[in-house]
XYZ file of C-alpha atoms in Angstrom:
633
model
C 9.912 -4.008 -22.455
C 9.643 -7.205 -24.275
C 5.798 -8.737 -24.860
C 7.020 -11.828 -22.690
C 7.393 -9.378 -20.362
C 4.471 -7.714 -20.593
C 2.660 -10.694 -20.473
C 4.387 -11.872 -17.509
C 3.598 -8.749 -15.536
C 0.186 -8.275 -17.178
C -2.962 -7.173 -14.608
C -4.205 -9.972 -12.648
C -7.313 -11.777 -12.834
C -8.154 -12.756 -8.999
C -9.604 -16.321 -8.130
C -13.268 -16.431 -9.010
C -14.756 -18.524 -5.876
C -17.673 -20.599 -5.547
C -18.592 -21.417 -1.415
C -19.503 -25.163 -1.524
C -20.855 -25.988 2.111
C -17.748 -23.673 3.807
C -14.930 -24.844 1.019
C -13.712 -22.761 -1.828
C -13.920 -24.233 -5.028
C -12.493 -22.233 -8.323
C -14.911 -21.417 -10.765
C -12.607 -21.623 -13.337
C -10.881 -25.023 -13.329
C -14.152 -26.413 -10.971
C -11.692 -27.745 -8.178
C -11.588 -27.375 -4.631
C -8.562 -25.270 -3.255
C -8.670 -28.103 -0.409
C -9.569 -31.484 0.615
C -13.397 -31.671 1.551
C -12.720 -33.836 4.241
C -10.108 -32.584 6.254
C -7.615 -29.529 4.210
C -4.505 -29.592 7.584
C -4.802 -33.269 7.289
C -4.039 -33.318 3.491
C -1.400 -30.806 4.185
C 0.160 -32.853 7.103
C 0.026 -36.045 4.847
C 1.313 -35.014 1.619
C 3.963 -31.662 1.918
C 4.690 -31.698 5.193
C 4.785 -35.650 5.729
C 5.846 -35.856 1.803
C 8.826 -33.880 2.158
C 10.166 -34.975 5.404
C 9.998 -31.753 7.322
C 8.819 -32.602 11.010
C 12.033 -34.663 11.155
C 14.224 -31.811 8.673
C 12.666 -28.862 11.107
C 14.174 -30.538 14.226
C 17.484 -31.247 12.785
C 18.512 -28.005 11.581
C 21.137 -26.459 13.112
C 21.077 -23.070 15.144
C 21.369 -19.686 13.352
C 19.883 -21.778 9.928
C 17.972 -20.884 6.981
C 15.145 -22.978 5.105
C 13.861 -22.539 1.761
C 10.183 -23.936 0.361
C 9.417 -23.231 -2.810
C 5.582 -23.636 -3.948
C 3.245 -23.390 -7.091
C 0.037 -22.787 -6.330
C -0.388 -19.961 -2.936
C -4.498 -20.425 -3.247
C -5.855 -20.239 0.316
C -2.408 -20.393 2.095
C -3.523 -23.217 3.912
C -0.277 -25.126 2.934
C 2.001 -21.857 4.557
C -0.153 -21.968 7.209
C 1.211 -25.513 8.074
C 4.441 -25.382 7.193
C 5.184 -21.945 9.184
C 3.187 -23.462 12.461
C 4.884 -26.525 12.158
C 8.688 -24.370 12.055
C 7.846 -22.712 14.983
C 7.150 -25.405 17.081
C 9.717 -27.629 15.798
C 13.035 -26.012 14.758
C 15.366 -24.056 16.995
C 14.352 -20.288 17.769
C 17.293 -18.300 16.024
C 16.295 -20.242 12.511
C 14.083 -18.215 9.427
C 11.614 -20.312 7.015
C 11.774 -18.752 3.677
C 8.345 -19.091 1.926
C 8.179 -18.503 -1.623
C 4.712 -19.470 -3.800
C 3.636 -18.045 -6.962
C -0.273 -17.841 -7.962
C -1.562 -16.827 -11.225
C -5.134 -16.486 -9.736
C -4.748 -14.913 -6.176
C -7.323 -14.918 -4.036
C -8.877 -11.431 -2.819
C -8.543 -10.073 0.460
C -12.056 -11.128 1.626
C -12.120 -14.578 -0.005
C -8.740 -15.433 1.939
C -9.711 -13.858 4.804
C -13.089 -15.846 4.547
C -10.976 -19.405 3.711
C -8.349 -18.682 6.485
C -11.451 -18.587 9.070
C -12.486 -21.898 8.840
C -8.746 -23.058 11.068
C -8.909 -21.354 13.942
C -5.970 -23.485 15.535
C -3.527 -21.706 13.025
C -5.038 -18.279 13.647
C -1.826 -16.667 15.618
C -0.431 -17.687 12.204
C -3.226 -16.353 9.357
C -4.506 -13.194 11.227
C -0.938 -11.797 10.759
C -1.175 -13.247 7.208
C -4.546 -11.709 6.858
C -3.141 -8.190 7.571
C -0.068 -8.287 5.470
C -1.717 -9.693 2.384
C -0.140 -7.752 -0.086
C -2.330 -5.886 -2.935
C -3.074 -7.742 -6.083
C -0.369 -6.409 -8.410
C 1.907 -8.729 -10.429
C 5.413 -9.759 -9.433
C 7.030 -10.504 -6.511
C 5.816 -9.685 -2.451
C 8.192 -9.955 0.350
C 6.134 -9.913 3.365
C 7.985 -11.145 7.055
C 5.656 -12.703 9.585
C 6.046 -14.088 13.094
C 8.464 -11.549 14.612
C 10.869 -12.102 11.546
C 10.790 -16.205 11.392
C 9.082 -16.415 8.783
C 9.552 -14.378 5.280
C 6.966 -15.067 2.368
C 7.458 -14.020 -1.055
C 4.233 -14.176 -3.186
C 5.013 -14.304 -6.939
C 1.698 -12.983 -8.269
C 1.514 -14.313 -12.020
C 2.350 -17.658 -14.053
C 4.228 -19.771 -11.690
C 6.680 -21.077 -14.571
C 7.846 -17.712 -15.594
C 7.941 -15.934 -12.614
C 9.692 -19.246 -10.934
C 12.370 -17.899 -14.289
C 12.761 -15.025 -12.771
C 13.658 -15.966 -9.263
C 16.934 -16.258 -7.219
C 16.434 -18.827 -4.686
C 17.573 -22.488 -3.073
C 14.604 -23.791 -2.841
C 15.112 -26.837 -0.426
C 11.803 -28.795 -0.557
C 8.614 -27.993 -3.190
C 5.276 -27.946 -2.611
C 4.053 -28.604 -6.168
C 0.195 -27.706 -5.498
C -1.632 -26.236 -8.558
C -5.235 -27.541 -9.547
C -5.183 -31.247 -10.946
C -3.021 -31.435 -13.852
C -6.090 -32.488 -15.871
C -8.027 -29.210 -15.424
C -5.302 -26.875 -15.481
C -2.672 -28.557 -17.813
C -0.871 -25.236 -18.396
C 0.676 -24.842 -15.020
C 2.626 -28.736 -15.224
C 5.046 -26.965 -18.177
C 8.535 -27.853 -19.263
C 9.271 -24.518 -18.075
C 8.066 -25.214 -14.375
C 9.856 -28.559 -14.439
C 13.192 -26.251 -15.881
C 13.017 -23.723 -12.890
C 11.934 -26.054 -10.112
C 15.293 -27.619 -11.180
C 17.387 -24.530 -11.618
C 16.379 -23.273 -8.220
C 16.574 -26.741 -5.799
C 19.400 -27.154 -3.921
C 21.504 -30.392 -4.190
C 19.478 -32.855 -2.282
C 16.147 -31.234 -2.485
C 12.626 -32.886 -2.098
C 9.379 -32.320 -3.503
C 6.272 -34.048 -3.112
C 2.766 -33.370 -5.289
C -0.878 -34.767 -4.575
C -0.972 -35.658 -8.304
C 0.560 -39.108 -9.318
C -0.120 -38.287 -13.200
C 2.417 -39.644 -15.776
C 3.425 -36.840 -17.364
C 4.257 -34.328 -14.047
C 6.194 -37.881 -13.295
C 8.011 -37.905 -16.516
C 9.043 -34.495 -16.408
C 10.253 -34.259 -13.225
C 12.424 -37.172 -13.931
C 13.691 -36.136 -17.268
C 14.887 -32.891 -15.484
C 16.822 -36.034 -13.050
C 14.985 -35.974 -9.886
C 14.346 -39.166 -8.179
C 10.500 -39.894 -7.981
C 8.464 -42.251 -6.913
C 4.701 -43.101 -6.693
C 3.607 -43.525 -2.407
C 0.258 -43.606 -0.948
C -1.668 -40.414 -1.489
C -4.330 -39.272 1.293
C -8.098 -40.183 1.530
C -9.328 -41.662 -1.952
C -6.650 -40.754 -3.378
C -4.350 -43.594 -4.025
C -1.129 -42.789 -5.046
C 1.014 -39.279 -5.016
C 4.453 -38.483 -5.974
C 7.474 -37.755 -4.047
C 11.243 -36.906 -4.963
C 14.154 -35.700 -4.433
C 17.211 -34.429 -6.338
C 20.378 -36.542 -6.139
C 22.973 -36.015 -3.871
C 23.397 -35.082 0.215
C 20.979 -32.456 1.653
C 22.662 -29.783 3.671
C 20.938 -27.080 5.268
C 22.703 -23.422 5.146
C 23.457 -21.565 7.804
C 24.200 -17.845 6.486
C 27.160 -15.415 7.362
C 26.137 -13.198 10.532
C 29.488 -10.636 10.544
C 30.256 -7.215 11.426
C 28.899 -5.021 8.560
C 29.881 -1.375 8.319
C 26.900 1.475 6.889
C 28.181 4.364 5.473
C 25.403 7.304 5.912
C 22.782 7.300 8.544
C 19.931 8.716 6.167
C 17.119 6.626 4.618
C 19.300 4.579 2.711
C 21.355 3.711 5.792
C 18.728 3.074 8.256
C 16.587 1.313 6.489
C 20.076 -1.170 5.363
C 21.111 -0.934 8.795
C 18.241 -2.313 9.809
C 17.385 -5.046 7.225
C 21.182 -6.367 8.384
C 20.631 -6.515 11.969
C 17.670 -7.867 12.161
C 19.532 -10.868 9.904
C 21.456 -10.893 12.954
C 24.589 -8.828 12.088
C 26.437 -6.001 13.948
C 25.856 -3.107 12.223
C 28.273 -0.323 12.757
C 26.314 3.208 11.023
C 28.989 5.586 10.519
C 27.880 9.716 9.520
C 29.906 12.879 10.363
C 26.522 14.803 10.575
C 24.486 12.211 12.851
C 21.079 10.770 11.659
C 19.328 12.254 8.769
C 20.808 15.376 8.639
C 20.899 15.666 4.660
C 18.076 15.224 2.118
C 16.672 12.800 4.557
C 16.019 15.816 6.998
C 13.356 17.545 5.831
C 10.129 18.179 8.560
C 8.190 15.920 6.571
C 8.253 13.376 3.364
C 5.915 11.830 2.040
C 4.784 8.025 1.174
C 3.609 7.809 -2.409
C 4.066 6.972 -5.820
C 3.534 7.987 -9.637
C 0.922 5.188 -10.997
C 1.760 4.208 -14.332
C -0.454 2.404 -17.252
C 2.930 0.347 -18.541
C 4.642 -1.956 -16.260
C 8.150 -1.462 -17.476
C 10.864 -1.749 -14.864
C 11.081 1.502 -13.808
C 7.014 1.679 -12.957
C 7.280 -1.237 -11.501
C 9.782 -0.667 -8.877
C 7.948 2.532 -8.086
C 4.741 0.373 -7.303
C 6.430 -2.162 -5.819
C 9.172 0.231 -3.541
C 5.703 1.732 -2.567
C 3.837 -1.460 -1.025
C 7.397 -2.662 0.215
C 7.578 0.890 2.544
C 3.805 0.496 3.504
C 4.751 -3.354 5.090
C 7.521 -1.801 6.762
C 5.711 1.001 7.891
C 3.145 -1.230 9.660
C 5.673 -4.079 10.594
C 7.757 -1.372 13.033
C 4.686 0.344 13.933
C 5.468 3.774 12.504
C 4.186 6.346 12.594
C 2.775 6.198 16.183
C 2.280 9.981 17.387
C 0.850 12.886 15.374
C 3.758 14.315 15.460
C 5.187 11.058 13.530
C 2.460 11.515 10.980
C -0.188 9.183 9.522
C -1.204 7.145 6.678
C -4.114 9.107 6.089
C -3.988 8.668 2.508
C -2.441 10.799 -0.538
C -3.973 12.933 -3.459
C -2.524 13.325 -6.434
C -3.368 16.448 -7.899
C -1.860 16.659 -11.692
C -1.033 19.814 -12.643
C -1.691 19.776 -16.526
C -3.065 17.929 -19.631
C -0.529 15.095 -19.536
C -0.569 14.234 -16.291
C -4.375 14.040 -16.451
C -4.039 11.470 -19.064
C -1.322 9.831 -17.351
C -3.610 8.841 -14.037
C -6.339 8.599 -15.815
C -4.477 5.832 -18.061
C -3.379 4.183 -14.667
C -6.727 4.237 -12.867
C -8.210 2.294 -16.209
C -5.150 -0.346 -16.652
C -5.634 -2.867 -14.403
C -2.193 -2.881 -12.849
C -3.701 -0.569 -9.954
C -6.294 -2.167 -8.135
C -8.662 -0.083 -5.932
C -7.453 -1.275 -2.523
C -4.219 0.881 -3.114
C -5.599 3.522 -6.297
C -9.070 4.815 -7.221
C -10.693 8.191 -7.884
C -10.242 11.193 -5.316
C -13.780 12.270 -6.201
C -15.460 15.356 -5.872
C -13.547 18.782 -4.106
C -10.418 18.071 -6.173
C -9.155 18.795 -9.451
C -10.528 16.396 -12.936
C -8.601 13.366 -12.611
C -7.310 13.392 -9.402
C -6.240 10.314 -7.786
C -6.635 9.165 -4.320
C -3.419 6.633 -2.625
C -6.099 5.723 0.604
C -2.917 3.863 2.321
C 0.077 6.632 1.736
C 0.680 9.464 3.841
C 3.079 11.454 5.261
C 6.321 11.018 8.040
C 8.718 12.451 9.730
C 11.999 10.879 7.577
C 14.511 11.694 10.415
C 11.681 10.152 13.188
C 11.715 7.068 11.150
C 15.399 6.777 10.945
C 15.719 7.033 14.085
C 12.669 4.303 14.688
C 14.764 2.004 12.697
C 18.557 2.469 14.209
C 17.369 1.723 17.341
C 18.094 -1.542 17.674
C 20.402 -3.463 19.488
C 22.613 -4.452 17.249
C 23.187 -1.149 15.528
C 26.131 1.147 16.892
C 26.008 4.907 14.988
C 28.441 6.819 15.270
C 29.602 10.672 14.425
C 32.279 9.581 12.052
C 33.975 10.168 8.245
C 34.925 6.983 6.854
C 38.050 8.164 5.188
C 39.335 4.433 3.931
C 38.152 1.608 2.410
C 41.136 -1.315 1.855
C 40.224 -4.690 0.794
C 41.087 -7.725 3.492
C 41.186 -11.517 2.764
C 38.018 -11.928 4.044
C 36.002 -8.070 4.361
C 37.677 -4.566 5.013
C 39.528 -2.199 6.636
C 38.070 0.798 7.284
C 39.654 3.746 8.129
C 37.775 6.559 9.991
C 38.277 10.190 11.286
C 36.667 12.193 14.243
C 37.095 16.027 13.482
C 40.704 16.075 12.755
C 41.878 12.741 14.424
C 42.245 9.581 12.512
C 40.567 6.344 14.220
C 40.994 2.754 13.442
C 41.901 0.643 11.095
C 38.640 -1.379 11.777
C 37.263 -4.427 10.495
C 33.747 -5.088 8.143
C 32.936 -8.453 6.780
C 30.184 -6.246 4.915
C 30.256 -2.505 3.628
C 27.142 -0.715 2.222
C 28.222 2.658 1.117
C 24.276 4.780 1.501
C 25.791 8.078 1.418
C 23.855 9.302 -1.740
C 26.751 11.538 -3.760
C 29.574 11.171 -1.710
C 30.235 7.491 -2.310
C 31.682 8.790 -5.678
C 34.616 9.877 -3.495
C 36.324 6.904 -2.635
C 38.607 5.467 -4.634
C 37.307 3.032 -7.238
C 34.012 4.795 -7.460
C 34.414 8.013 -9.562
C 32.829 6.843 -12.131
C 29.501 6.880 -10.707
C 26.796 8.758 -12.857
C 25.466 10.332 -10.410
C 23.565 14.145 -10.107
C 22.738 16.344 -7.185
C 19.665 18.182 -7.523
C 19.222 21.274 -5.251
C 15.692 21.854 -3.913
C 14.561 23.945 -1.064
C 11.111 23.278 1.466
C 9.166 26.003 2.852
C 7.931 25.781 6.242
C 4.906 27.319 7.207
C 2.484 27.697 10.136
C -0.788 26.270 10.375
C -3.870 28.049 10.778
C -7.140 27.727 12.464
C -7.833 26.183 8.729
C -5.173 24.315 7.866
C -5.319 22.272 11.033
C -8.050 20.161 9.580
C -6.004 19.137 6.665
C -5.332 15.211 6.929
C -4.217 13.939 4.002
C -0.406 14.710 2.026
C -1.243 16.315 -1.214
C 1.033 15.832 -4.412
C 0.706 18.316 -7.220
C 3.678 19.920 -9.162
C 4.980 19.995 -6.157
C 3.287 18.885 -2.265
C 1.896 19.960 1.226
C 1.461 18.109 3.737
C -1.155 18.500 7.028
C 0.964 20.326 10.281
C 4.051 18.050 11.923
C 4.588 20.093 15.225
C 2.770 23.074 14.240
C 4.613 23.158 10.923
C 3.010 22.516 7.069
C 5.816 21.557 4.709
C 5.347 23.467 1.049
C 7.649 22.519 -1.348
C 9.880 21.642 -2.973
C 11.992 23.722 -5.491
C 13.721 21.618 -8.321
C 17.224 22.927 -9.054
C 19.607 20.847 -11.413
C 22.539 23.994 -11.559
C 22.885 25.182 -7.997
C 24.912 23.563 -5.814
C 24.426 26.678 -2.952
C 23.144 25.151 0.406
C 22.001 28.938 1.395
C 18.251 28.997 0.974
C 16.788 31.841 -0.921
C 13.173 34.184 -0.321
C 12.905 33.212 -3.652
C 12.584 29.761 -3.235
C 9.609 29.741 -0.639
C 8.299 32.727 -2.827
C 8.041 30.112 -5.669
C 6.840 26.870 -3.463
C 3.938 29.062 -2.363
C 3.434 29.983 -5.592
C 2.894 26.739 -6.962
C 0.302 25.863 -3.999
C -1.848 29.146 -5.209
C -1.583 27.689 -8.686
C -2.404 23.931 -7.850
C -4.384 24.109 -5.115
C -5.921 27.948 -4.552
C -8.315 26.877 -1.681
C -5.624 25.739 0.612
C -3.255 28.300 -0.430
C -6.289 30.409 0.826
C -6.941 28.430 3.954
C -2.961 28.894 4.788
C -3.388 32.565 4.234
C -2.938 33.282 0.945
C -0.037 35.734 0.299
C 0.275 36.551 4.428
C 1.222 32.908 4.794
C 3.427 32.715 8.196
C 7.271 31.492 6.610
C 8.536 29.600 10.268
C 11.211 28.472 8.578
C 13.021 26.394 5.198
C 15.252 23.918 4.378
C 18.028 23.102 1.308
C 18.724 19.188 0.376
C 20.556 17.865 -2.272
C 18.540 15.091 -3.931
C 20.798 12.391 -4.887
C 19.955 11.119 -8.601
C 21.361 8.130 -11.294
C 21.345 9.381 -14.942
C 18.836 6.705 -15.363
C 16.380 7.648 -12.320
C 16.362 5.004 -10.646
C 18.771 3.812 -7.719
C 21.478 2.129 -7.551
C 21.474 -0.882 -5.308
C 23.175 -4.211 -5.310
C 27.503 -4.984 -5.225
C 29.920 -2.791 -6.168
C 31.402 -3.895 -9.811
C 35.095 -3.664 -11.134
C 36.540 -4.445 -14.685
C 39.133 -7.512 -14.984
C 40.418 -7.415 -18.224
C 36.907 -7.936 -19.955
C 35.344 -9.775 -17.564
C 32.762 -7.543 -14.842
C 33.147 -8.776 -11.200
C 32.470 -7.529 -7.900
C 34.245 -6.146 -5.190
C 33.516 -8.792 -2.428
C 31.392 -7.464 0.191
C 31.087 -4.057 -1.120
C 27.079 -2.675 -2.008
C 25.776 0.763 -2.951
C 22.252 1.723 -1.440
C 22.156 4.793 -3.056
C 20.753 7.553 -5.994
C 17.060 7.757 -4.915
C 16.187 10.865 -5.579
C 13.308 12.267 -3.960
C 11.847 8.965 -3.450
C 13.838 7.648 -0.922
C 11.702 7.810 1.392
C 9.525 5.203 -0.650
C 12.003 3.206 -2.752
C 14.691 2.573 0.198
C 13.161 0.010 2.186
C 12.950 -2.222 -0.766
C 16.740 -1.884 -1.845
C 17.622 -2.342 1.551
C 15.388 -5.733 1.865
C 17.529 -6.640 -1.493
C 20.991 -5.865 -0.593
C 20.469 -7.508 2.758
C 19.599 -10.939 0.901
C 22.655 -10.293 -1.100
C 24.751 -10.106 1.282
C 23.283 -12.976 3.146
C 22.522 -15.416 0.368
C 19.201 -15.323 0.581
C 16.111 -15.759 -1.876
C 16.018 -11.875 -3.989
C 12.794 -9.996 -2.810
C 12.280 -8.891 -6.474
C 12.619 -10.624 -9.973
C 15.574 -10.723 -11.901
C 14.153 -7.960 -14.324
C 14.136 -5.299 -11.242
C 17.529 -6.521 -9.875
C 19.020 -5.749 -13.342
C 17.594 -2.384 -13.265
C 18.725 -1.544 -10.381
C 22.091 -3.095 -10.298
C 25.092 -0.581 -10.640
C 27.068 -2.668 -13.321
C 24.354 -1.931 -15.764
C 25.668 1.565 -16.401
C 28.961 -0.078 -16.779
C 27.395 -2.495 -19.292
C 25.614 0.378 -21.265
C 29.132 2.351 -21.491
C 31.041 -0.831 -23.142
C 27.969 -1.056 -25.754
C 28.873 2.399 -26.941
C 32.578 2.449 -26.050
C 34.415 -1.439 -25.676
C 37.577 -0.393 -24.050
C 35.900 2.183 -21.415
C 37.419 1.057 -17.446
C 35.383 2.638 -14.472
């Protein structure tokens, strides 16, 4: 990790807010977030008004996509506007893509607080209210408003994370405080990516009329020009990028899933709900391999260093908390709950690992803090993880009308002028060829079989869960416990104990001595419960084998499929991995799924360009040519 990186994914300093007679006012640069007099009428006058958009809105065509791109998020007030104003003005089938970065976000309470005072956008800002993301730095894809609406938040410097973004940005809401009291903001590098990301023909209008934002803008060739600003103010800028404005209407196809797991559910379902027919093909039926176990659980390893890897960990781990509570799961017991998580570390450097995380900043106490007293020195407490039912959730997300699954073996994969033809089998008989503008291959180890894709450094990691059953005791348990390895509270009667870690056993047979050593891990880690499930007369009900799917790097991979032409790396058109997740699937799919589907669809990326180069499969490709230049997958 590079210090510009660091520093661009450094801890967060929240707005510091003065209330002046109901109106927020930032301590730091002493400015209002909003006008005194009227903030929607400001809003009205100068983005919405500034940019065009009542008339834009009602134009655009059915099934279309439009993209605002904004520097300063503050209250929200200017979202707020812009989303009501979408919904009430263009046609029902079309998505408003939201993206504004804030250096200084506000906290929970102080937006909550600000968004109070407009209680005519309220079916708008209570739903923004809820899925306010936790103030970590990067990017937040949030979707509002039944799936109209997607905001990413870029928590950080708006220039540099604007550098890291993959967008086409349509119109700009260039909001930051007054260029005089927060100079910093108005950089070359802002003017650079506002550029880099607008789409031919795009607009942009700013309260400010000062010189310099005017200068820049136009060295970087926009058209501006001064217009009447609103209230006292007497002049504004407006703008727009030369050429004809056309608004994009994205591919909806026929997209084929391979693997009806985690990984293919939770792709399935980002896909359809972009309006595609999703066709979920697995011999074995819905989560019937590592994604089967009785119970998984929602959680993550806090870090002190936000390198890549920790940082798709934390943000995989809000990313399946907003999906958890946008599909309303888990909603029976026997579902599970988000009752919270303890991490339990089971030696010296663990210790100093969470106890390095809890003091770093990057972890703020809404999501991390202290388990307290009854548990181990140094334990850590995730208040919003818990625990599911993987194979409950899969099932939660495949049902949907535009997903088909199917019992099948994809067998075939041939390219077509425009998609594929896939070849399937049922039992012994062959079926098809079909048709797939779109194939995601989330079948963990066995996309190495197709053709093409041997070269896939990929592991399989045996490990087995014990199943036991509760007692009187254990029956109070609520919250998922992580240690060296976890237990979670009873899921139909049944406590899941586990898991064994096995990197040279490829048997799927499981073993006494396999729930002999889960349990005794739990009478190591955690000897009261290990107690309370009855110690060494513990009631086995049961066990399970899965074969964790793992990259050589540990993280998964998760983007389009690449191919060697002559020295040149391309991909295979409409062919993505979703795969490699190891045991964190259950946490880290959602995310990769939310990324492949804007792929596939040309959308703005829900993560910076540093994660999406992580996670990309070419970069083990890359990494081999480094070492060995005339290497071909």
């Amino acid at each position: 990790m590079t210090q510009s990186q660091a520093d661009t994914f450094a801890p967060l300093q929240p707005a510091q807010i003065d209330w002046q007679a109901g109106t927020p006012v930032a301590r730091v640069f002493d400015d209002p977030y909003f006008s005194r007099d009227d903030g929607p009428a400001e809003t009205e006058h100068v983005f919405l008004q500034g940019n065009g958009l009542p008339a834009r809105f009602r134009a655009l065509p059915r099934g279309a996509r439009f993209v605002i791109g904004e520097t300063g998020f503050g209250t929200g007030l200017n979202f707020l506007c812009a989303a009501a104003l979408f919904l009430d003005s263009a046609p029902d089938d079309t998505v408003l893509h939201f993206i504004s970065a804030e250096k200084h976000p506000l906290t929970r309470a102080d937006l909550t607080r600000a968004l109070q005072q407009w209680p005519a956008l309220r079916h708008i800002s209570d739903e923004l209210a809820a899925h306010y993301p936790a103030l970590t730095p990067g990017f937040h894809r949030v979707w509002l408003c039944q799936g109209r609406i997607a905001l990413t938040l870029l928590f950080g410097d708006a220039g540099a994370l604007l550098q890291q973004c993959r967008a086409r940005v349509d119109a700009w809401f260039l909001d930051g405080f007054a260029p005089a009291r927060n100079p910093g903001m108005w950089s070359e590098t802002l003017f650079q990516a506002i550029t880099r990301l607008s789409a031919p023909g795009a607009t942009f209008a700013t309260f400010t009329a000062a010189g310099f934002v005017r200068r820049g803008l136009a060295a970087q060739g926009f058209e501006v020009g001064r217009v009447p600003g609103f209230g006292r103010k007497r002049e504004m800028l407006t703008g727009q990028r030369p050429s004809h404005w056309q608004p994009v209407v994205p591919l909806r196809g026929q997209a084929l899933v391979v693997g009806a797991g985690l990984a293919g559910a939770t792709t399935a379902r980002a896909l359809a709900e972009r309006g595609w027919q999703v066709r979920v093909c697995d011999p074995a039926g819905i989560a019937q391999h590592a994604s089967g176990n009785l119970a998984g659980v929602i959680y993550t390893t806090p870090s002190a260093h936000g390198t890549a890897q920790n940082r798709f960990y934390q943000s995989s781990y809000l990313h399946s908390l907003h999906w958890l509570a946008r599909y309303r799961f888990p909603y029976s017991v026997d579902q599970g709950a988000l009752t919270g998580v303890v991490q339990c570390p089971p030696d010296q450097r663990h210790r100093d690992k969470q106890r390095a995380a809890l003091g770093s900043g990057l972890w703020p106490t809404e999501i991390l803090r202290s388990a307290g007293e009854g548990w181990p020195p140094d334990s850590l407490l995730l208040p919003a993880g818990g625990y599911i039912n993987p194979a409950a959730w899969c099932r939660h997300l495949l049902a949907h009308e535009r997903i088909t699954v199917e019992p099948c073996t994809v067998t075939g994969l041939t390219p077509a002028d425009h998609g594929w033809h896939i070849s399937t089998s049922v039992g012994p008989r062959s079926v098809g060829p079909h048709h797939a503008d779109a194939v995601v291959l989330a079948n963990a180890a066995a996309a190495a079989q197709f053709e093409g894709l041997h070269w896939l450094p990929l592991k399989q990691i045996r490990g087995q869960v014990s199943y036991y059953r509760a007692t009187e005791a254990s029956r109070a348990w609520a919250q998922a416990i992580c240690h060296s390895g976890y237990l979670t509270p009873a899921i139909e009667g049944l406590h899941c104990v586990g898991a064994t870690f096995d990197l040279h056993r490829l048997d799927p047979a499981p073993e006494a001595a396999d729930d002999a050593r889960n349990l005794a891990e739990l009478a190591d880690n955690l000897p009261l419960h290990y107690a309370q499930l009855g110690g060494a007369q513990a009631a086995l009900a049961g066990h399970r084998v899965g074969f964790r799917c793992q990259s050589t790097d540990f993280l998964p991979l998760a983007g389009p499929v690449p191919q060697l032409l002559g020295a040149a790396i391309t991909h295979l058109p409409g062919l993505y991995l979703n795969i490699a997740h190891g045991s964190r699937g259950i946490t880290g799919s959602a995310l990769c799924a939310e990324l492949i589907a804007a792929q596939i669809n040309d959308e703005p990326a829900p993560m910076d360009k540093i994660l999406r180069n992580a996670l990309t499969p070419e970069r083990f490709i890359l990494r081999k040519r480094k070492k060995q230049p005339e290497w071909t997958p």
